[in-house]
Amino acid sequence: MMKAIIAGTGSYLPKNIVSNDDLSKLVETSDEWISTRTGIKERRITNQETTTDLAYKASVRALESSNIKAEEIDLIICATMTPDNFMPSVACVVQEMLGAIHSAAFDLSAACTGMIYAMSIAEQFIKSKTYKNILIIGSETLSRILNWEDRGTCVLFGDGAGAMVLTASEKSNGILASTLYADGSKNSILTCPAIPLDNPYNRQSKNRESKIKMEGQEVFKFAIRSVTKCIKDVLQKADLSPDEIKYIIPHQANKRIIEQSAKYSNIPEEKFFMNLQHCGNTSAASVGIALDELAKANKLNTGDYIILVGFGGGMTSGAILLKW
Ligand code: COA
């Protein structure tokens, strides 16, 4: 049976580092509060580059590490909730920048679960033999939709991009199981409105600001429940036990969410990879950046079982289990 294997990974973070101490000059907060509540020490905040620029730079690196040329890419999916335009999509502009002239391209909106949704969609195209090589990108400039006066949210997020090339293979490696969820009944606990309805027939809704609002504790509880369930799901589907898993790469939102998820999943915390200390929560980019960091640090060996798991606005969640 045809499988989707990861042929290469890449990531890119803007150069500008913003520490917790830097943030304490903007809002009433402290390194002590942010570190103990979230585990985050610093994040990257773009001062020039766009979501498309970050996406392009991560993609170049993913293509380089895959040995697949841009012209061989059949489809580009960019998961993002901070696109530079409603149209064209980030994916279409990146297609042009890369010279991926034979690919279809679209953006996908599943908030912080975007990369997991994108991988699952790409897997379907590969399994059905519709496409052979698919470039997936998670790219975000969350800094543009943060309320920089709200200390409850602005300290949590960062900008960045992660990318990977999936390719068709008949080997036993690759994606073995996936699971996706959405719970629209909780859509109001994590929101960011788009532009208001404003036309000659409706001039009433001008006060909607495109900024993130969050009920932190509700999101916290949702996250732990979701991560635990999604991990259980993919283990069951792949008929594997937690002991057989080398790494779990969770969405990098909060160290305490990861610790609690490890506890409720009955999986040692050491198996959960974390880089949120230096990236913060980069939304759809986070799992891709983390996977690239692990791969580039030579911590993954052929045959290792890995779970990628995410959750986010919507509320969405999902996981992928793969054999490296
Ligand atoms: N610095 C200092 N104090 C802060 C603060 C900050 N950056 N942010 C909030 N506080 C204050 C609050 O105002 C509150 O003060 P009060 O008791 O005087 O009212 C106090 O800290 C506790 O706030 P609370 O919101 O109850 O804290 P918490 O323990 O729930 O932690 C989060 C807040 C945001 C860290 C936590 O809820 C969380 O991580 N939620 C999940 C968020 C997430 O991951 N979102 C993205 C999902 S994709």
Short mmCIF file of C-alpha atoms and ligand atoms in Angstrom, two decimals:
data_model
loop_
_atom_site.label_atom_id
_atom_site.label_comp_id
_atom_site.label_asym_id
_atom_site.label_seq_id
_atom_site.Cartn_x
_atom_site.Cartn_y
_atom_site.Cartn_z
CA MET A 1 0.00 0.00 0.00
CA MET A 2 1.18 3.51 -0.80
CA LYS A 3 2.34 5.48 2.25
CA ALA A 4 3.19 9.13 2.84
CA ILE A 5 6.73 9.41 4.21
CA ILE A 6 8.53 12.55 5.31
CA ALA A 7 11.27 13.19 2.77
CA GLY A 8 12.55 16.39 4.37
CA THR A 9 11.86 19.04 6.98
CA GLY A 10 12.68 22.72 7.35
CA SER A 11 11.91 25.65 9.60
CA TYR A 12 12.57 29.33 9.88
CA LEU A 13 12.36 31.77 12.79
CA PRO A 14 12.64 35.55 12.44
CA LYS A 15 15.89 36.94 13.87
CA ASN A 16 14.31 39.32 16.42
CA ILE A 17 14.34 37.66 19.87
CA VAL A 18 11.90 39.03 22.46
CA SER A 19 12.56 37.85 26.02
CA ASN A 20 10.14 37.78 28.92
CA ASP A 21 12.04 40.73 30.40
CA ASP A 22 11.49 42.66 27.15
CA LEU A 23 7.75 42.02 27.47
CA SER A 24 7.74 43.26 31.05
CA LYS A 25 8.51 46.69 29.57
CA LEU A 26 5.30 46.55 27.51
CA VAL A 27 2.80 45.04 29.96
CA GLU A 28 2.69 44.35 33.70
CA THR A 29 4.31 40.93 33.77
CA SER A 30 7.55 39.24 34.77
CA ASP A 31 9.92 36.52 33.64
CA GLU A 32 8.99 34.65 36.81
CA TRP A 33 5.23 34.67 36.01
CA ILE A 34 5.61 33.70 32.35
CA SER A 35 8.24 31.00 33.02
CA THR A 36 6.36 29.28 35.82
CA ARG A 37 2.91 29.44 34.16
CA THR A 38 4.00 28.54 30.63
CA GLY A 39 7.66 27.48 30.39
CA ILE A 40 8.25 30.14 27.74
CA LYS A 41 11.46 32.19 28.08
CA GLU A 42 11.58 33.96 24.73
CA ARG A 43 9.91 34.08 21.32
CA ARG A 44 10.71 35.49 17.88
CA ILE A 45 8.69 38.46 16.67
CA THR A 46 9.04 39.55 13.07
CA ASN A 47 9.78 43.19 12.43
CA GLN A 48 9.68 42.99 8.67
CA GLU A 49 9.10 39.52 7.29
CA THR A 50 5.57 38.44 6.38
CA THR A 51 3.87 35.07 6.82
CA THR A 52 4.71 34.39 3.18
CA ASP A 53 8.42 35.22 3.71
CA LEU A 54 8.63 32.84 6.67
CA ALA A 55 6.76 30.15 4.74
CA TYR A 56 9.09 30.50 1.76
CA LYS A 57 12.26 30.30 3.88
CA ALA A 58 11.08 27.19 5.75
CA SER A 59 10.04 25.60 2.44
CA VAL A 60 13.43 26.16 0.81
CA ARG A 61 15.04 24.33 3.74
CA ALA A 62 12.52 21.47 3.61
CA LEU A 63 13.06 21.03 -0.13
CA GLU A 64 16.85 21.08 0.32
CA SER A 65 16.72 18.35 2.95
CA SER A 66 14.32 16.25 0.84
CA ASN A 67 16.34 16.25 -2.40
CA ILE A 68 13.06 16.83 -4.21
CA LYS A 69 13.03 19.76 -6.63
CA ALA A 70 10.40 22.49 -6.53
CA GLU A 71 9.21 21.49 -10.02
CA GLU A 72 8.47 17.98 -8.73
CA ILE A 73 6.00 19.22 -6.10
CA ASP A 74 2.38 18.36 -6.98
CA LEU A 75 0.61 20.25 -4.19
CA ILE A 76 1.41 22.96 -1.63
CA ILE A 77 -0.73 23.32 1.48
CA CYS A 78 -0.06 26.22 3.83
CA ALA A 79 -1.71 26.02 7.24
CA THR A 80 -2.07 29.51 8.67
CA MET A 81 -4.47 31.77 10.53
CA THR A 82 -2.41 34.86 9.76
CA PRO A 83 -2.31 34.95 5.94
CA ASP A 84 -0.99 38.13 4.34
CA ASN A 85 -4.03 38.39 2.07
CA PHE A 86 -7.48 36.90 1.74
CA MET A 87 -6.32 36.33 -1.80
CA PRO A 88 -3.95 35.23 -3.16
CA SER A 89 -3.26 32.44 -0.68
CA VAL A 90 0.15 32.18 0.97
CA ALA A 91 0.54 28.81 -0.78
CA CYS A 92 0.08 30.36 -4.24
CA VAL A 93 2.65 33.10 -3.63
CA VAL A 94 5.13 30.57 -2.21
CA GLN A 95 4.54 28.41 -5.30
CA GLU A 96 5.66 31.33 -7.45
CA MET A 97 8.67 32.14 -5.24
CA LEU A 98 9.85 28.51 -5.28
CA GLY A 99 9.15 27.95 -8.96
CA ALA A 100 6.96 24.96 -8.09
CA ILE A 101 5.26 25.41 -11.44
CA HIS A 102 3.46 22.08 -11.53
CA SER A 103 1.75 22.26 -8.16
CA ALA A 104 -1.76 23.01 -7.02
CA ALA A 105 -1.78 25.25 -3.95
CA PHE A 106 -4.13 26.32 -1.18
CA ASP A 107 -4.22 27.62 2.41
CA LEU A 108 -5.86 25.75 5.24
CA SER A 109 -7.43 27.18 8.37
CA ALA A 110 -7.48 24.95 11.43
CA ALA A 111 -5.70 27.33 13.85
CA CYS A 112 -2.94 25.66 15.86
CA THR A 113 -3.97 22.19 14.62
CA GLY A 114 -3.30 23.33 11.03
CA MET A 115 -0.17 21.27 10.44
CA ILE A 116 -1.85 18.06 11.65
CA TYR A 117 -4.88 18.72 9.41
CA ALA A 118 -2.54 19.45 6.47
CA MET A 119 -0.58 16.23 7.00
CA SER A 120 -3.75 14.20 7.17
CA ILE A 121 -5.11 15.75 3.95
CA ALA A 122 -1.79 15.26 2.17
CA GLU A 123 -1.75 11.63 3.27
CA GLN A 124 -5.13 11.06 1.58
CA PHE A 125 -3.87 12.49 -1.74
CA ILE A 126 -0.78 10.27 -1.57
CA LYS A 127 -2.62 7.09 -0.54
CA SER A 128 -5.11 7.57 -3.37
CA LYS A 129 -2.13 8.04 -5.77
CA THR A 130 -3.47 11.44 -6.83
CA TYR A 131 -0.18 13.16 -5.95
CA LYS A 132 3.37 11.98 -5.30
CA ASN A 133 5.15 14.94 -3.66
CA ILE A 134 3.41 17.40 -1.35
CA LEU A 135 4.92 20.41 0.41
CA ILE A 136 3.20 21.27 3.68
CA ILE A 137 3.86 24.52 5.48
CA GLY A 138 2.69 25.93 8.80
CA SER A 139 3.49 29.64 8.86
CA GLU A 140 2.33 32.34 11.24
CA THR A 141 2.90 35.94 12.21
CA LEU A 142 0.69 35.77 15.30
CA SER A 143 2.27 39.04 16.44
CA ARG A 144 -0.03 40.92 14.01
CA ILE A 145 -3.22 39.65 15.72
CA LEU A 146 -2.10 39.93 19.34
CA ASN A 147 -3.53 42.54 21.65
CA TRP A 148 -0.22 43.91 22.94
CA GLU A 149 -2.01 45.40 25.93
CA ASP A 150 -3.45 42.06 27.07
CA ARG A 151 -0.84 40.39 29.28
CA GLY A 152 -2.97 37.22 29.40
CA THR A 153 -2.32 36.49 25.70
CA CYS A 154 0.52 38.60 24.29
CA VAL A 155 3.17 36.74 26.31
CA LEU A 156 2.18 33.33 24.90
CA PHE A 157 2.76 33.53 21.16
CA GLY A 158 5.59 33.87 18.67
CA ASP A 159 6.19 34.04 14.90
CA GLY A 160 7.75 31.30 12.77
CA ALA A 161 7.31 28.66 10.09
CA GLY A 162 7.79 24.91 9.79
CA ALA A 163 7.63 22.88 6.59
CA MET A 164 7.93 19.31 5.38
CA VAL A 165 7.88 17.43 2.11
CA LEU A 166 5.75 14.30 2.06
CA THR A 167 6.37 11.79 -0.68
CA ALA A 168 4.78 8.52 -1.81
CA SER A 169 6.58 5.34 -0.83
CA GLU A 170 5.82 1.63 -0.74
CA LYS A 171 8.07 1.10 2.30
CA SER A 172 6.64 0.31 5.72
CA ASN A 173 7.66 3.78 7.05
CA GLY A 174 5.54 6.90 6.91
CA ILE A 175 2.18 7.94 8.31
CA LEU A 176 0.51 4.94 9.97
CA ALA A 177 -2.50 6.57 11.60
CA SER A 178 -4.21 9.90 11.94
CA THR A 179 -7.15 11.37 13.83
CA LEU A 180 -8.88 14.75 13.48
CA TYR A 181 -11.51 16.41 15.66
CA ALA A 182 -13.45 19.67 15.83
CA ASP A 183 -15.75 20.86 18.60
CA GLY A 184 -17.53 23.94 17.25
CA SER A 185 -19.60 24.22 20.42
CA LYS A 186 -16.45 25.63 22.10
CA ASN A 187 -15.64 28.06 19.29
CA SER A 188 -15.98 31.12 21.56
CA ILE A 189 -13.18 30.25 24.00
CA LEU A 190 -10.42 31.18 21.54
CA THR A 191 -11.23 33.73 18.86
CA CYS A 192 -9.87 36.30 16.43
CA PRO A 193 -12.48 38.07 14.28
CA ALA A 194 -11.79 38.84 10.61
CA ILE A 195 -12.71 42.19 9.04
CA PRO A 196 -16.15 43.48 10.00
CA LEU A 197 -19.18 43.34 7.76
CA ASP A 198 -19.16 46.80 6.24
CA ASN A 199 -21.11 47.47 3.06
CA PRO A 200 -23.72 49.99 1.91
CA TYR A 201 -26.42 47.78 3.46
CA ASN A 202 -24.77 47.22 6.84
CA ARG A 203 -22.75 49.83 8.71
CA GLN A 204 -23.27 48.39 12.18
CA SER A 205 -20.38 46.08 12.94
CA LYS A 206 -17.34 48.32 12.65
CA ASN A 207 -15.95 47.71 16.12
CA ARG A 208 -14.70 44.19 15.65
CA GLU A 209 -10.97 44.20 16.17
CA SER A 210 -8.88 41.43 14.62
CA LYS A 211 -7.19 40.47 17.88
CA ILE A 212 -6.93 37.20 19.77
CA LYS A 213 -9.23 36.72 22.76
CA MET A 214 -9.00 33.69 24.98
CA GLU A 215 -10.56 32.05 27.99
CA GLY A 216 -7.26 30.67 29.20
CA GLN A 217 -8.43 28.10 31.69
CA GLU A 218 -11.09 26.67 29.36
CA VAL A 219 -8.48 26.31 26.61
CA PHE A 220 -6.12 24.72 29.11
CA LYS A 221 -8.64 22.02 30.06
CA PHE A 222 -9.65 21.42 26.44
CA ALA A 223 -6.00 21.01 25.47
CA ILE A 224 -5.22 18.32 28.04
CA ARG A 225 -8.38 16.34 27.24
CA SER A 226 -7.71 16.57 23.49
CA VAL A 227 -4.04 15.65 23.57
CA THR A 228 -4.77 12.65 25.78
CA LYS A 229 -7.62 11.45 23.53
CA CYS A 230 -5.79 11.99 20.25
CA ILE A 231 -2.71 10.10 21.45
CA LYS A 232 -4.89 7.19 22.58
CA ASP A 233 -6.69 7.19 19.22
CA VAL A 234 -3.63 6.93 17.02
CA LEU A 235 -1.98 4.33 19.25
CA GLN A 236 -5.11 2.20 18.95
CA LYS A 237 -5.38 2.70 15.19
CA ALA A 238 -1.73 1.73 14.65
CA ASP A 239 -1.96 -1.08 17.20
CA LEU A 240 1.05 0.21 19.14
CA SER A 241 1.69 0.68 22.86
CA PRO A 242 3.04 3.89 24.43
CA ASP A 243 6.31 2.06 25.19
CA GLU A 244 6.98 1.70 21.48
CA ILE A 245 6.83 5.46 20.87
CA LYS A 246 10.17 7.28 20.80
CA TYR A 247 8.91 10.87 20.81
CA ILE A 248 5.68 12.75 21.12
CA ILE A 249 5.80 16.16 19.49
CA PRO A 250 2.94 18.16 20.96
CA HIS A 251 1.74 21.60 19.91
CA GLN A 252 4.04 23.94 21.82
CA ALA A 253 1.55 26.01 23.80
CA ASN A 254 2.40 25.56 27.45
CA LYS A 255 4.77 23.36 29.48
CA ARG A 256 2.06 22.67 32.06
CA ILE A 257 -0.37 21.44 29.37
CA ILE A 258 2.34 19.07 28.13
CA GLU A 259 3.18 17.82 31.64
CA GLN A 260 -0.48 17.17 32.45
CA SER A 261 -1.06 15.46 29.10
CA ALA A 262 1.90 13.17 29.78
CA LYS A 263 0.44 12.32 33.18
CA TYR A 264 -3.07 11.55 31.86
CA SER A 265 -1.66 9.58 28.90
CA ASN A 266 0.55 7.54 31.22
CA ILE A 267 3.57 8.30 29.08
CA PRO A 268 6.87 9.52 30.57
CA GLU A 269 7.25 13.29 30.24
CA GLU A 270 10.75 12.86 28.79
CA LYS A 271 9.19 11.48 25.61
CA PHE A 272 7.39 14.78 25.00
CA PHE A 273 9.64 17.07 22.98
CA MET A 274 9.57 20.75 23.97
CA ASN A 275 11.07 23.81 22.33
CA LEU A 276 8.49 26.32 23.54
CA GLN A 277 11.15 27.82 25.84
CA HIS A 278 12.65 29.64 22.87
CA CYS A 279 9.75 29.75 20.34
CA GLY A 280 6.61 30.37 22.35
CA ASN A 281 3.38 29.21 20.74
CA THR A 282 3.78 29.58 16.97
CA SER A 283 0.33 28.13 16.24
CA ALA A 284 0.19 26.13 12.98
CA ALA A 285 3.98 26.33 12.70
CA SER A 286 4.85 24.80 16.06
CA VAL A 287 4.75 21.07 15.35
CA GLY A 288 6.70 21.52 12.09
CA ILE A 289 9.38 23.64 13.76
CA ALA A 290 9.71 21.11 16.60
CA LEU A 291 9.95 18.15 14.21
CA ASP A 292 12.62 19.93 12.18
CA GLU A 293 14.60 20.71 15.34
CA LEU A 294 14.53 17.05 16.39
CA ALA A 295 15.47 15.84 12.91
CA LYS A 296 18.33 18.33 12.50
CA ALA A 297 19.68 17.38 15.96
CA ASN A 298 19.97 13.79 14.64
CA LYS A 299 17.65 12.55 17.37
CA LEU A 300 15.47 10.52 14.99
CA ASN A 301 16.48 7.13 13.61
CA THR A 302 14.87 5.13 10.82
CA GLY A 303 12.09 3.01 12.29
CA ASP A 304 11.35 5.31 15.27
CA TYR A 305 7.65 5.73 16.00
CA ILE A 306 6.64 9.36 16.57
CA ILE A 307 3.35 11.01 17.41
CA LEU A 308 2.59 14.60 16.40
CA VAL A 309 -0.37 16.03 18.29
CA GLY A 310 -2.10 19.41 18.15
CA PHE A 311 -5.03 21.46 19.43
CA GLY A 312 -6.27 24.96 18.85
CA GLY A 313 -9.02 27.40 17.97
CA GLY A 314 -12.23 26.05 16.59
CA MET A 315 -11.78 24.12 18.82
CA THR A 316 -9.79 21.68 16.71
CA SER A 317 -7.46 18.83 17.61
CA GLY A 318 -5.73 15.93 15.96
CA ALA A 319 -2.73 13.61 15.85
CA ILE A 320 -0.53 11.76 13.40
CA LEU A 321 1.45 8.61 14.22
CA LEU A 322 4.35 7.93 11.90
CA LYS A 323 7.31 5.61 11.50
CA TRP A 324 10.41 7.69 10.73
N1 COA B 1 1.81 38.29 33.87
C1 COA B 1 1.40 38.46 35.14
N2 COA B 1 0.19 38.16 35.57
C2 COA B 1 -0.69 37.69 34.66
C3 COA B 1 -0.35 37.50 33.30
C4 COA B 1 0.96 37.84 32.92
N3 COA B 1 1.40 37.69 31.66
N4 COA B 1 -1.42 37.02 32.65
C5 COA B 1 -2.41 36.89 33.55
N5 COA B 1 -1.96 37.31 34.76
C6 COA B 1 -2.71 37.36 36.01
C7 COA B 1 -4.20 37.47 35.84
O1 COA B 1 -4.58 38.80 35.61
C8 COA B 1 -4.70 36.91 37.13
O2 COA B 1 -4.60 37.93 38.09
P1 COA B 1 -5.76 38.12 39.18
O3 COA B 1 -5.77 36.84 39.96
O4 COA B 1 -5.29 39.30 39.93
O5 COA B 1 -7.00 38.34 38.40
C9 COA B 1 -3.69 35.85 37.48
O6 COA B 1 -2.51 36.13 36.71
C10 COA B 1 -4.15 34.44 37.17
O7 COA B 1 -4.67 34.45 35.87
P2 COA B 1 -5.24 33.16 35.25
O8 COA B 1 -5.73 33.46 33.85
O9 COA B 1 -6.18 32.49 36.20
O10 COA B 1 -3.91 32.28 35.15
P3 COA B 1 -3.75 30.80 34.72
O11 COA B 1 -3.11 30.03 35.78
O12 COA B 1 -4.99 30.23 34.09
O13 COA B 1 -2.69 30.94 33.55
C11 COA B 1 -2.55 30.90 31.16
C12 COA B 1 -2.99 31.67 32.41
C13 COA B 1 -2.92 31.73 29.95
C14 COA B 1 -1.05 30.73 31.21
C15 COA B 1 -3.27 29.51 31.14
O14 COA B 1 -4.64 29.65 31.36
C16 COA B 1 -3.04 28.81 29.85
O15 COA B 1 -1.94 28.46 29.49
N6 COA B 1 -4.12 28.50 29.09
C17 COA B 1 -4.00 27.89 27.79
C18 COA B 1 -3.61 28.94 26.79
C19 COA B 1 -3.17 28.39 25.48
O16 COA B 1 -2.38 27.51 25.42
N7 COA B 1 -3.68 28.99 24.40
C20 COA B 1 -3.34 28.64 23.07
C21 COA B 1 -3.99 27.38 22.66
S1 COA B 1 -3.60 26.95 21.04
#
